Amino acid sequence: HLDDGGEVGALGAASAQPAAPASHETELRQRRLAELGCFRGPVDGRESPALRRAERDCPPVKPFLRIETGRPVGPIKRVAADADCRVAATVSDDKVVRLWALPEGRSIAVQRLPIGDNDSGEIAAVAVSPDGRWVAAGGIDVDPARNAIYVFDVETRRQVRRLGNLRQSIDNLAFSPDGSRLAASGDGVHVFDTASGREVAVDPDYESRTQGLAWGPDGSLFAAGYDGFVRRYGPDGRRTHKVRSKEGAKPYDIDVSPDGTRLAVGFADADTAELLDAGTLQPRGRADTADLRDDNVSRVAWRADGRLFAGGDTSAAASRLHTFGRDGRRLDDVPLPVDFVLDMKRCGQGVIFAAV
């Protein structure tokens, strides 16, 4: 060591301390943090200030033993697909994102996010970019005060970005039509630039959860919240309209017609879907459900030809997907051997849905 006078003391030489030896355990920690996008230093098995900062700022990387069954464990809660309906992503209670090749439904990948005990690490939201390149997922993070969105590359199966630190768990995700932006709902609505990960817009003015998110073809964004309001945001991210729904107190799902002129809103507490003007959010009718026995019509999706699909919970022995014209006129039903439609999205020329 060196004494106060700068001379070499008797216990050693005036040379730098040798670097700590590399260890396999430290290398594993570096690799896990690098996969999360938190650590960008060398993966060399050596302790460093950068590694300690990454462990402080990023989710815990404690390993948990998981058995891979090759299929979802529990109901599929959310489903998403690319614009051409070539790849789908699903999430359920097993804390993983599963990717499927369409139309055959072949499993092609399993993506894992950081997990913890109980509901820590549960995934509640998933989205696929229109070109099928990215998959985004989020829910209840291992750090419940900093809920993040994890973005994966579909081809390489590697995580490429970790976005945001939302105070509440994430309810829904949606890519813009050109894939340049990603919207997330949780503690309000957040919009991120996909390339940089930068948050470009946020609206915290929500009194309850927000399950419904949808983009219009012109880049406008729509949100349906459990506080009873439907909101519209212009392509610049600024809110232009906030209107209380007429058909129910709990708007749950929302979708924009292919031509961008109409909205369909589904409700957790109503047996119909509301139709709104996409520019003004003024009423344009309702789905004709007078003779249906549904407890609610909570899920909605427009098909490419302008036909509206709607479904939800029913007291009947088997549920149905109901179809309507753009004016709400009842068309026909698609019988399903299920009790509850959990999610539904446009997929190519048709729709893809999850049900139990």
Short mmCIF file of C-alpha atoms in Angstrom, two decimals:
data_model
loop_
_atom_site.label_atom_id
_atom_site.label_comp_id
_atom_site.label_asym_id
_atom_site.label_seq_id
_atom_site.Cartn_x
_atom_site.Cartn_y
_atom_site.Cartn_z
CA HIS A 1 0.00 0.00 0.00
CA LEU A 2 1.01 3.67 -0.25
CA ASP A 3 1.41 5.71 2.93
CA ASP A 4 0.38 9.35 3.25
CA GLY A 5 3.72 10.53 1.95
CA GLY A 6 3.37 8.62 -1.27
CA GLU A 7 6.20 6.22 -0.50
CA VAL A 8 5.96 2.50 -0.92
CA GLY A 9 5.17 0.80 2.36
CA ALA A 10 6.49 -2.50 3.57
CA LEU A 11 3.44 -4.59 2.69
CA GLY A 12 3.43 -4.23 -1.03
CA ALA A 13 4.38 -2.41 -4.18
CA ALA A 14 2.88 0.72 -5.69
CA SER A 15 1.07 -1.21 -8.40
CA ALA A 16 -2.69 -1.49 -9.06
CA GLN A 17 -4.67 -4.23 -7.37
CA PRO A 18 -5.04 -7.28 -9.61
CA ALA A 19 -8.46 -7.73 -11.20
CA ALA A 20 -10.81 -10.08 -9.44
CA PRO A 21 -10.85 -13.54 -11.01
CA ALA A 22 -13.67 -14.35 -13.39
CA SER A 23 -16.46 -16.62 -12.15
CA HIS A 24 -19.16 -18.62 -13.92
CA GLU A 25 -21.83 -17.30 -11.54
CA THR A 26 -20.94 -13.67 -12.35
CA GLU A 27 -20.98 -14.47 -16.07
CA LEU A 28 -24.51 -15.90 -15.75
CA ARG A 29 -25.65 -12.73 -13.98
CA GLN A 30 -24.14 -10.63 -16.77
CA ARG A 31 -25.85 -12.72 -19.45
CA ARG A 32 -29.28 -12.52 -17.80
CA LEU A 33 -29.02 -8.75 -17.39
CA ALA A 34 -27.75 -8.36 -20.97
CA GLU A 35 -30.76 -10.32 -22.24
CA LEU A 36 -33.00 -7.90 -20.35
CA GLY A 37 -31.27 -4.99 -22.08
CA CYS A 38 -29.96 -3.68 -18.74
CA PHE A 39 -26.25 -4.56 -18.95
CA ARG A 40 -24.07 -3.53 -21.88
CA GLY A 41 -20.61 -4.24 -20.49
CA PRO A 42 -18.38 -7.18 -21.39
CA VAL A 43 -19.73 -10.61 -20.47
CA ASP A 44 -16.46 -11.77 -18.95
CA GLY A 45 -17.44 -13.12 -15.54
CA ARG A 46 -15.84 -10.22 -13.64
CA GLU A 47 -17.49 -7.91 -11.13
CA SER A 48 -17.72 -4.26 -12.16
CA PRO A 49 -19.52 -1.01 -11.24
CA ALA A 50 -21.59 -1.38 -14.42
CA LEU A 51 -22.81 -4.81 -13.30
CA ARG A 52 -23.74 -3.50 -9.85
CA ARG A 53 -25.67 -0.59 -11.41
CA ALA A 54 -27.55 -2.96 -13.71
CA GLU A 55 -28.55 -5.17 -10.78
CA ARG A 56 -29.76 -2.09 -8.88
CA ASP A 57 -31.78 -0.64 -11.78
CA CYS A 58 -33.16 -3.76 -13.46
CA PRO A 59 -35.61 -6.51 -12.42
CA PRO A 60 -34.32 -9.34 -10.23
CA VAL A 61 -32.75 -12.21 -12.16
CA LYS A 62 -33.29 -14.98 -9.64
CA PRO A 63 -33.89 -18.18 -11.63
CA PHE A 64 -37.18 -20.11 -11.25
CA LEU A 65 -37.62 -23.69 -12.39
CA ARG A 66 -40.40 -23.90 -15.00
CA ILE A 67 -41.75 -26.97 -16.80
CA GLU A 68 -42.38 -26.34 -20.49
CA THR A 69 -45.56 -28.17 -21.53
CA GLY A 70 -45.54 -27.12 -25.19
CA ARG A 71 -48.97 -25.53 -24.88
CA PRO A 72 -50.61 -22.75 -22.84
CA VAL A 73 -51.29 -23.49 -19.18
CA GLY A 74 -54.71 -22.01 -18.49
CA PRO A 75 -56.93 -19.90 -20.74
CA ILE A 76 -55.41 -17.67 -23.42
CA LYS A 77 -56.17 -14.16 -22.14
CA ARG A 78 -54.80 -12.09 -25.01
CA VAL A 79 -54.10 -12.80 -28.67
CA ALA A 80 -52.43 -10.67 -31.35
CA ALA A 81 -51.30 -11.12 -34.95
CA ASP A 82 -49.46 -9.28 -37.72
CA ALA A 83 -51.33 -7.53 -40.52
CA ASP A 84 -50.98 -10.47 -42.94
CA CYS A 85 -51.99 -13.07 -40.33
CA ARG A 86 -48.72 -15.03 -40.61
CA VAL A 87 -47.69 -15.07 -36.95
CA ALA A 88 -49.76 -14.87 -33.76
CA ALA A 89 -48.76 -14.28 -30.15
CA THR A 90 -50.73 -15.44 -27.10
CA VAL A 91 -50.44 -15.05 -23.33
CA SER A 92 -52.09 -16.99 -20.52
CA ASP A 93 -51.46 -17.65 -16.82
CA ASP A 94 -48.14 -19.46 -17.41
CA LYS A 95 -46.09 -16.23 -17.58
CA VAL A 96 -44.76 -16.81 -21.11
CA VAL A 97 -45.44 -15.43 -24.58
CA ARG A 98 -46.11 -18.11 -27.17
CA LEU A 99 -45.63 -17.53 -30.89
CA TRP A 100 -47.58 -19.49 -33.51
CA ALA A 101 -47.20 -19.86 -37.27
CA LEU A 102 -50.46 -19.18 -39.09
CA PRO A 103 -52.69 -20.52 -40.52
CA GLU A 104 -51.58 -23.96 -39.36
CA GLY A 105 -51.30 -22.96 -35.69
CA ARG A 106 -47.84 -24.49 -35.27
CA SER A 107 -45.88 -23.44 -32.18
CA ILE A 108 -42.66 -21.67 -33.21
CA ALA A 109 -41.26 -20.05 -30.06
CA VAL A 110 -41.68 -19.40 -26.34
CA GLN A 111 -40.55 -16.03 -24.97
CA ARG A 112 -39.95 -15.63 -21.24
CA LEU A 113 -40.03 -12.44 -19.21
CA PRO A 114 -38.63 -11.94 -15.68
CA ILE A 115 -40.86 -13.68 -13.15
CA GLY A 116 -41.29 -13.92 -9.38
CA ASP A 117 -43.53 -15.57 -6.83
CA ASN A 118 -47.34 -15.51 -6.98
CA ASP A 119 -48.58 -13.11 -9.69
CA SER A 120 -45.19 -11.44 -10.18
CA GLY A 121 -44.32 -11.75 -13.85
CA GLU A 122 -47.84 -12.49 -15.09
CA ILE A 123 -48.36 -11.25 -18.65
CA ALA A 124 -51.64 -9.49 -19.39
CA ALA A 125 -50.94 -7.77 -22.71
CA VAL A 126 -49.33 -8.69 -26.03
CA ALA A 127 -49.04 -7.06 -29.47
CA VAL A 128 -47.43 -7.99 -32.79
CA SER A 129 -46.12 -5.27 -35.11
CA PRO A 130 -47.95 -5.06 -38.47
CA ASP A 131 -44.91 -6.38 -40.37
CA GLY A 132 -44.53 -9.31 -37.97
CA ARG A 133 -41.04 -8.28 -36.91
CA TRP A 134 -41.63 -7.39 -33.25
CA VAL A 135 -43.66 -8.78 -30.37
CA ALA A 136 -44.32 -6.62 -27.30
CA ALA A 137 -45.56 -7.97 -23.97
CA GLY A 138 -46.16 -6.72 -20.44
CA GLY A 139 -48.28 -7.12 -17.34
CA ILE A 140 -47.33 -7.34 -13.66
CA ASP A 141 -43.57 -6.85 -13.54
CA VAL A 142 -41.28 -8.33 -10.89
CA ASP A 143 -40.91 -4.77 -9.65
CA PRO A 144 -44.59 -3.75 -9.33
CA ALA A 145 -43.67 -0.06 -9.09
CA ARG A 146 -41.84 -0.14 -12.45
CA ASN A 147 -43.88 -2.16 -14.92
CA ALA A 148 -42.05 -2.41 -18.22
CA ILE A 149 -42.84 -3.47 -21.79
CA TYR A 150 -40.55 -6.13 -23.26
CA VAL A 151 -40.01 -6.14 -27.04
CA PHE A 152 -38.71 -9.24 -28.84
CA ASP A 153 -37.43 -9.88 -32.34
CA VAL A 154 -39.61 -12.59 -33.88
CA GLU A 155 -36.88 -13.96 -36.15
CA THR A 156 -33.98 -14.08 -33.69
CA ARG A 157 -36.19 -14.73 -30.62
CA ARG A 158 -34.07 -12.23 -28.65
CA GLN A 159 -35.24 -9.32 -26.53
CA VAL A 160 -34.29 -6.04 -28.18
CA ARG A 161 -35.76 -3.41 -25.87
CA ARG A 162 -37.31 -2.76 -22.46
CA LEU A 163 -39.67 0.23 -22.50
CA GLY A 164 -41.15 2.39 -19.79
CA ASN A 165 -41.62 2.26 -16.04
CA LEU A 166 -45.38 2.35 -15.49
CA ARG A 167 -46.63 2.68 -11.91
CA GLN A 168 -49.44 0.18 -12.50
CA SER A 169 -49.56 -3.13 -14.32
CA ILE A 170 -50.04 -3.06 -18.09
CA ASP A 171 -53.52 -3.89 -19.39
CA ASN A 172 -53.13 -3.66 -23.16
CA LEU A 173 -50.63 -2.96 -25.95
CA ALA A 174 -51.11 -1.94 -29.58
CA PHE A 175 -48.72 -1.10 -32.44
CA SER A 176 -49.59 1.75 -34.79
CA PRO A 177 -50.45 0.77 -38.41
CA ASP A 178 -46.91 1.62 -39.60
CA GLY A 179 -45.27 -0.01 -36.57
CA SER A 180 -43.45 3.18 -35.59
CA ARG A 181 -45.28 3.63 -32.28
CA LEU A 182 -46.45 1.38 -29.47
CA ALA A 183 -49.34 2.32 -27.18
CA ALA A 184 -49.69 0.92 -23.66
CA SER A 185 -52.47 1.26 -21.10
CA GLY A 186 -52.02 0.93 -17.37
CA ASP A 187 -51.75 4.12 -15.34
CA GLY A 188 -53.33 6.05 -18.20
CA VAL A 189 -52.19 5.75 -21.81
CA HIS A 190 -48.55 5.91 -22.90
CA VAL A 191 -47.13 6.02 -26.44
CA PHE A 192 -43.54 5.02 -27.23
CA ASP A 193 -41.37 5.44 -30.31
CA THR A 194 -40.60 1.87 -31.37
CA ALA A 195 -37.13 2.56 -32.77
CA SER A 196 -35.70 4.61 -29.91
CA GLY A 197 -37.87 3.45 -27.00
CA ARG A 198 -38.57 7.08 -26.10
CA GLU A 199 -41.96 7.96 -24.61
CA VAL A 200 -43.54 10.46 -27.01
CA ALA A 201 -46.98 10.96 -25.43
CA VAL A 202 -48.76 10.23 -22.16
CA ASP A 203 -52.24 10.90 -20.76
CA PRO A 204 -52.61 10.15 -17.02
CA ASP A 205 -56.19 11.49 -16.89
CA TYR A 206 -57.87 8.14 -16.18
CA GLU A 207 -59.86 7.21 -13.09
CA SER A 208 -59.80 3.45 -13.65
CA ARG A 209 -58.23 0.69 -15.74
CA THR A 210 -58.08 0.92 -19.52
CA GLN A 211 -58.52 -2.36 -21.39
CA GLY A 212 -59.34 -1.11 -24.89
CA LEU A 213 -56.74 0.35 -27.29
CA ALA A 214 -56.95 0.70 -31.08
CA TRP A 215 -55.22 2.71 -33.81
CA GLY A 216 -56.94 4.23 -36.80
CA PRO A 217 -55.41 3.97 -40.29
CA ASP A 218 -54.48 7.69 -40.12
CA GLY A 219 -52.40 7.25 -36.95
CA SER A 220 -55.08 8.40 -34.50
CA LEU A 221 -55.39 6.41 -31.26
CA PHE A 222 -58.52 5.42 -29.33
CA ALA A 223 -58.90 4.17 -25.77
CA ALA A 224 -61.87 2.69 -23.86
CA GLY A 225 -61.62 2.99 -20.08
CA TYR A 226 -63.47 1.48 -17.14
CA ASP A 227 -64.10 5.06 -15.97
CA GLY A 228 -66.87 5.20 -18.58
CA PHE A 229 -65.10 7.33 -21.20
CA VAL A 230 -63.90 6.80 -24.77
CA ARG A 231 -60.94 8.98 -25.76
CA ARG A 232 -59.46 9.97 -29.10
CA TYR A 233 -55.85 11.12 -29.71
CA GLY A 234 -54.67 12.71 -32.93
CA PRO A 235 -51.63 11.49 -34.90
CA ASP A 236 -49.53 13.96 -32.88
CA GLY A 237 -50.48 12.16 -29.64
CA ARG A 238 -52.65 14.97 -28.25
CA ARG A 239 -56.09 14.13 -26.92
CA THR A 240 -58.82 15.63 -29.07
CA HIS A 241 -62.01 14.16 -27.58
CA LYS A 242 -63.21 12.58 -24.34
CA VAL A 243 -66.81 11.34 -24.43
CA ARG A 244 -68.81 9.34 -21.90
CA SER A 245 -70.22 6.15 -23.40
CA LYS A 246 -73.98 5.84 -23.73
CA GLU A 247 -74.61 2.09 -23.78
CA GLY A 248 -72.69 1.00 -20.68
CA ALA A 249 -70.68 2.24 -17.70
CA LYS A 250 -67.64 0.01 -18.31
CA PRO A 251 -66.25 0.21 -21.88
CA TYR A 252 -63.93 -2.77 -22.29
CA ASP A 253 -62.84 -3.17 -25.91
CA ILE A 254 -62.59 -0.88 -28.92
CA ASP A 255 -61.77 -1.26 -32.60
CA VAL A 256 -61.65 1.00 -35.67
CA SER A 257 -63.33 0.09 -38.95
CA PRO A 258 -60.96 -0.60 -41.86
CA ASP A 259 -61.91 2.68 -43.56
CA GLY A 260 -61.21 4.61 -40.34
CA THR A 261 -64.69 6.17 -40.05
CA ARG A 262 -66.42 4.09 -37.36
CA LEU A 263 -65.59 2.81 -33.88
CA ALA A 264 -67.10 -0.21 -32.19
CA VAL A 265 -67.03 -0.28 -28.39
CA GLY A 266 -67.73 -3.41 -26.33
CA PHE A 267 -68.82 -3.32 -22.68
CA ALA A 268 -68.25 -5.46 -19.61
CA ASP A 269 -71.70 -4.46 -18.34
CA ALA A 270 -73.88 -4.22 -21.46
CA ASP A 271 -75.32 -6.68 -23.99
CA THR A 272 -74.61 -4.56 -27.05
CA ALA A 273 -71.78 -2.78 -28.85
CA GLU A 274 -71.83 0.99 -29.36
CA LEU A 275 -70.98 2.53 -32.74
CA LEU A 276 -69.26 5.93 -32.79
CA ASP A 277 -67.97 8.36 -35.39
CA ALA A 278 -64.18 8.01 -35.37
CA GLY A 279 -63.60 11.72 -35.88
CA THR A 280 -65.98 13.16 -33.29
CA LEU A 281 -66.91 10.19 -31.04
CA GLN A 282 -70.57 11.03 -31.62
CA PRO A 283 -73.06 8.12 -31.58
CA ARG A 284 -73.73 6.40 -34.90
CA GLY A 285 -75.92 3.57 -33.65
CA ARG A 286 -75.63 0.32 -31.77
CA ALA A 287 -75.38 -3.35 -32.61
CA ASP A 288 -78.82 -4.94 -32.98
CA THR A 289 -78.69 -7.46 -30.12
CA ALA A 290 -82.34 -7.30 -29.07
CA ASP A 291 -82.96 -11.05 -29.35
CA LEU A 292 -79.60 -12.22 -27.98
CA ARG A 293 -79.10 -13.82 -24.56
CA ASP A 294 -75.56 -12.56 -23.96
CA ASP A 295 -74.65 -11.29 -20.51
CA ASN A 296 -72.31 -8.85 -22.23
CA VAL A 297 -70.84 -8.06 -25.64
CA SER A 298 -67.39 -7.08 -24.44
CA ARG A 299 -65.09 -8.03 -27.36
CA VAL A 300 -65.26 -6.43 -30.80
CA ALA A 301 -63.24 -6.60 -34.02
CA TRP A 302 -63.86 -5.30 -37.54
CA ARG A 303 -63.06 -7.64 -40.41
CA ALA A 304 -61.27 -6.27 -43.48
CA ASP A 305 -64.55 -6.27 -45.47
CA GLY A 306 -66.23 -3.96 -42.92
CA ARG A 307 -68.20 -6.64 -41.09
CA LEU A 308 -68.18 -6.29 -37.29
CA PHE A 309 -67.58 -9.35 -35.10
CA ALA A 310 -68.66 -9.18 -31.46
CA GLY A 311 -68.87 -11.60 -28.56
CA GLY A 312 -68.36 -12.01 -24.83
CA ASP A 313 -69.96 -13.85 -21.95
CA THR A 314 -73.24 -15.70 -22.36
CA SER A 315 -75.62 -17.66 -20.17
CA ALA A 316 -76.35 -20.01 -23.07
CA ALA A 317 -74.83 -23.46 -23.29
CA ALA A 318 -72.48 -22.32 -26.05
CA SER A 319 -71.34 -18.85 -27.02
CA ARG A 320 -71.50 -17.31 -30.46
CA LEU A 321 -69.65 -14.74 -32.44
CA HIS A 322 -72.22 -12.28 -33.69
CA THR A 323 -71.69 -10.36 -36.93
CA PHE A 324 -73.12 -6.98 -37.86
CA GLY A 325 -73.02 -4.49 -40.70
CA ARG A 326 -71.29 -1.14 -40.27
CA ASP A 327 -74.67 0.35 -39.29
CA GLY A 328 -75.21 -2.26 -36.55
CA ARG A 329 -77.67 -4.35 -38.55
CA ARG A 330 -77.63 -7.99 -37.42
CA LEU A 331 -76.17 -10.34 -40.03
CA ASP A 332 -75.46 -13.86 -38.86
CA ASP A 333 -73.81 -15.83 -36.06
CA VAL A 334 -70.83 -18.15 -35.89
CA PRO A 335 -71.61 -20.93 -33.37
CA LEU A 336 -68.71 -21.81 -31.09
CA PRO A 337 -68.30 -24.68 -28.57
CA VAL A 338 -67.15 -22.19 -25.90
CA ASP A 339 -68.57 -20.19 -23.00
CA PHE A 340 -66.63 -16.93 -23.10
CA VAL A 341 -64.80 -15.00 -25.83
CA LEU A 342 -61.71 -13.58 -24.07
CA ASP A 343 -60.05 -11.60 -26.87
CA MET A 344 -60.45 -10.90 -30.56
CA LYS A 345 -58.33 -9.10 -33.16
CA ARG A 346 -58.35 -8.48 -36.90
CA CYS A 347 -56.06 -10.95 -38.66
CA GLY A 348 -55.49 -10.55 -42.40
CA GLN A 349 -58.91 -10.76 -44.07
CA GLY A 350 -60.53 -12.35 -41.01
CA VAL A 351 -60.36 -12.29 -37.20
CA ILE A 352 -58.46 -14.33 -34.63
CA PHE A 353 -59.97 -14.92 -31.20
CA ALA A 354 -59.30 -16.62 -27.87
CA ALA A 355 -62.07 -18.30 -25.90
CA VAL A 356 -62.81 -20.80 -23.15
#
